[in-house]
Structures are given as structure tokens and as C-alpha cells.
């Protein structure tokens, strides 16, 4: 028997557990902008996350609802649509995978997956703060 037309890694998990693992990794990636995981997991989530970023860049209510259903987290979906996607100026290749050595316990190769460009999530907070400092009181 050969493995033609079989896509994706199984990670020794059932389908629902595997989907939950991938969903959790993608949510963590969008929340923290960088995660360290095994190389196989990083390679598995990169195309999924990049497709979600492309949908978020297109915008629209239908894409927002689709992201909410895929991520299962409204906060992360809104973060992706409103703050992360507008800052990305490239058409594809939003993520990079860098090898990060080997895990001590079982010698599994580790990798860090992160955004290629810098993402500033505090831009809304910095826009709300006044640009000038308040005047200091003069001492008498």
C-alpha cells in the first residue's frame, strides 16, 4: 500500500485532536506573533495560517465569520482582521520558520515560527495617548 494522495501529518492523534492542536497553535501564533514548537508542527501550520492571513487581508464580513469559525476564538479573529492583516504589505510568505536546535528529552528538532515583518499590536494604544507631555507644575 502506498501513501499517494494522503495530505498532512497525523501527529499520532485522532482527527478531532489533530484539528484542536492545529487550531491552538495557529491561535497562539497570532496572539504572540512567534511560537516555538516541533519542526513538523511548524511546517504543518504555516500554510494554514498563511491562508487565514490572506483571508483577513481581503476583509469583509463573510471572511471575518469564516475566520471566527476556523479559529473558534472571536478575540483572535478580530485581532487578525483589525490589527495584524493591515500591517502586512506583502502578497504571500507572511511567516518564516527558523530551526531552534533539538529538544532535550527526546531529541526532536524544534523550530520557531514567526512573522517575517514586525507586527505592532499596540498601535491603537499609542494613537490614543497624547503626543505631548502634560505641563509640569512650577514650584513656588
Tab-separated table of C-alpha atoms in Angstrom:
chain	number	residue	atom	x	y	z
A	1	UNK	CA	0.000	0.000	0.000
A	2	UNK	CA	1.346	3.412	-0.831
A	3	UNK	CA	0.559	6.833	0.571
A	4	UNK	CA	-0.381	8.636	-2.621
A	5	UNK	CA	-2.962	11.410	-2.227
A	6	UNK	CA	-2.639	11.490	1.584
A	7	UNK	CA	-2.111	15.024	2.792
A	8	UNK	CA	-0.902	16.304	6.137
A	9	UNK	CA	0.767	14.828	9.160
A	10	UNK	CA	-1.111	12.732	11.686
A	11	UNK	CA	0.954	13.526	14.821
A	12	UNK	CA	-0.270	10.198	16.281
A	13	UNK	CA	-3.658	11.755	17.044
A	14	UNK	CA	-7.271	11.283	16.082
A	15	UNK	CA	-8.728	13.774	13.624
A	16	UNK	CA	-10.530	15.910	16.207
A	17	UNK	CA	-7.459	16.045	18.463
A	18	UNK	CA	-5.272	16.944	15.493
A	19	UNK	CA	-7.629	19.739	14.447
A	20	UNK	CA	-7.675	21.094	18.011
A	21	UNK	CA	-3.871	21.019	18.135
A	22	UNK	CA	-3.528	22.919	14.858
A	23	UNK	CA	-6.207	25.434	15.860
A	24	UNK	CA	-4.463	26.071	19.179
A	25	UNK	CA	-1.070	26.525	17.562
A	26	UNK	CA	-2.436	28.964	14.975
A	27	UNK	CA	-4.270	30.975	17.671
A	28	UNK	CA	-1.094	31.152	19.756
A	29	UNK	CA	0.884	32.261	16.719
A	30	UNK	CA	-1.497	35.132	16.030
A	31	UNK	CA	-1.664	36.117	19.687
A	32	UNK	CA	2.075	36.076	20.460
A	33	UNK	CA	3.489	36.636	16.906
A	34	UNK	CA	6.073	33.869	17.488
A	35	UNK	CA	5.933	30.357	18.916
A	36	UNK	CA	8.475	27.588	19.380
A	37	UNK	CA	7.254	24.094	18.546
A	38	UNK	CA	8.479	20.995	16.765
A	39	UNK	CA	9.619	21.385	13.170
A	40	UNK	CA	6.880	19.072	11.857
A	41	UNK	CA	4.146	21.070	13.605
A	42	UNK	CA	5.584	24.361	12.370
A	43	UNK	CA	5.657	23.071	8.796
A	44	UNK	CA	2.083	21.857	9.151
A	45	UNK	CA	0.586	25.094	10.478
A	46	UNK	CA	2.389	27.542	8.160
A	47	UNK	CA	0.163	27.055	5.071
A	48	UNK	CA	-2.981	27.058	7.223
A	49	UNK	CA	-2.002	30.301	8.961
A	50	UNK	CA	-0.970	31.958	5.706
A	51	UNK	CA	-4.332	31.163	4.129
A	52	UNK	CA	-6.059	32.720	7.140
A	53	UNK	CA	-3.911	35.850	6.857
A	54	UNK	CA	-4.791	36.147	3.165
A	55	UNK	CA	-8.492	35.914	4.002
A	56	UNK	CA	-8.073	38.548	6.704
A	57	UNK	CA	-6.336	40.890	4.249
A	58	UNK	CA	-9.270	40.602	1.837
A	59	UNK	CA	-11.612	41.781	4.580
A	60	UNK	CA	-15.381	41.613	4.586
A	61	UNK	CA	-17.972	40.146	6.883
A	62	UNK	CA	-18.000	36.698	5.268
A	63	UNK	CA	-14.233	36.307	5.715
A	64	UNK	CA	-14.459	37.531	9.325
A	65	UNK	CA	-17.146	34.944	10.088
A	66	UNK	CA	-15.121	32.238	8.377
A	67	UNK	CA	-12.065	33.095	10.485
A	68	UNK	CA	-14.143	33.062	13.668
A	69	UNK	CA	-15.432	29.599	12.814
A	70	UNK	CA	-11.992	28.259	11.884
A	71	UNK	CA	-10.144	29.748	14.856
A	72	UNK	CA	-13.002	29.212	17.318
A	73	UNK	CA	-11.950	32.424	19.078
A	74	UNK	CA	-13.587	35.778	18.352
A	75	UNK	CA	-10.826	37.805	20.036
A	76	UNK	CA	-8.051	36.244	17.917
A	77	UNK	CA	-10.084	36.535	14.702
A	78	UNK	CA	-10.745	40.225	15.330
A	79	UNK	CA	-7.087	40.762	16.261
A	80	UNK	CA	-6.065	39.180	12.970
A	81	UNK	CA	-8.557	41.172	10.874
A	82	UNK	CA	-8.169	44.557	12.578
A	83	UNK	CA	-4.537	44.788	13.688
A	84	UNK	CA	-2.306	42.149	12.091
A	85	UNK	CA	-3.557	41.945	8.492
A	86	UNK	CA	-3.483	45.703	7.733
A	87	UNK	CA	0.200	45.864	8.747
A	88	UNK	CA	1.299	43.158	6.301
A	89	UNK	CA	2.364	44.672	2.978
A	90	UNK	CA	3.374	41.515	1.094
A	91	UNK	CA	1.189	39.306	-1.079
A	92	UNK	CA	2.323	35.988	0.397
A	93	UNK	CA	5.085	34.494	2.507
A	94	UNK	CA	3.996	36.145	5.750
A	95	UNK	CA	5.625	33.564	8.043
A	96	UNK	CA	9.117	32.176	8.461
A	97	UNK	CA	10.362	29.027	10.144
A	98	UNK	CA	13.766	29.044	11.840
A	99	UNK	CA	15.298	25.912	13.272
A	100	UNK	CA	15.894	26.181	17.012
A	101	UNK	CA	18.002	23.156	17.938
A	102	UNK	CA	16.875	19.905	19.483
A	103	UNK	CA	14.611	19.221	22.453
A	104	UNK	CA	16.455	17.812	25.430
A	105	UNK	CA	14.079	14.986	26.346
A	106	UNK	CA	13.592	13.180	23.035
A	107	UNK	CA	15.984	14.989	20.671
A	108	UNK	CA	13.130	16.232	18.466
A	109	UNK	CA	14.080	19.084	16.166
A	110	UNK	CA	12.490	22.331	17.324
A	111	UNK	CA	11.602	25.391	15.268
A	112	UNK	CA	10.408	28.933	15.826
A	113	UNK	CA	7.647	30.143	13.534
A	114	UNK	CA	7.090	33.891	13.377
A	115	UNK	CA	6.060	36.730	11.098
A	116	UNK	CA	8.588	37.955	8.543
A	117	UNK	CA	7.609	41.594	9.168
A	118	UNK	CA	7.389	43.310	12.543
A	119	UNK	CA	3.823	43.490	13.864
A	120	UNK	CA	2.936	46.270	16.323
A	121	UNK	CA	-0.189	45.306	18.263
A	122	UNK	CA	-0.099	48.435	20.453
A	123	UNK	CA	-0.625	50.914	17.625
A	124	UNK	CA	-4.167	51.712	18.776
A	125	UNK	CA	-2.961	52.418	22.312
A	126	UNK	CA	-0.171	54.689	21.105
A	127	UNK	CA	-2.632	56.587	18.882
A	128	UNK	CA	-4.909	57.282	21.848
A	129	UNK	CA	-2.108	58.694	24.020
A	130	UNK	CA	-1.395	62.397	23.675
A	131	UNK	CA	1.664	63.303	21.633
A	132	UNK	CA	2.938	65.900	24.105
A	133	UNK	CA	3.626	65.541	27.786
A	134	UNK	CA	1.389	67.451	30.182
A	135	UNK	CA	2.874	70.633	31.574
A	136	UNK	CA	4.676	70.248	34.868
A	137	UNK	CA	3.671	72.348	37.817
A	138	UNK	CA	6.044	75.127	38.725
A	139	UNK	CA	7.427	75.068	42.236
A	140	UNK	CA	6.924	78.244	44.236
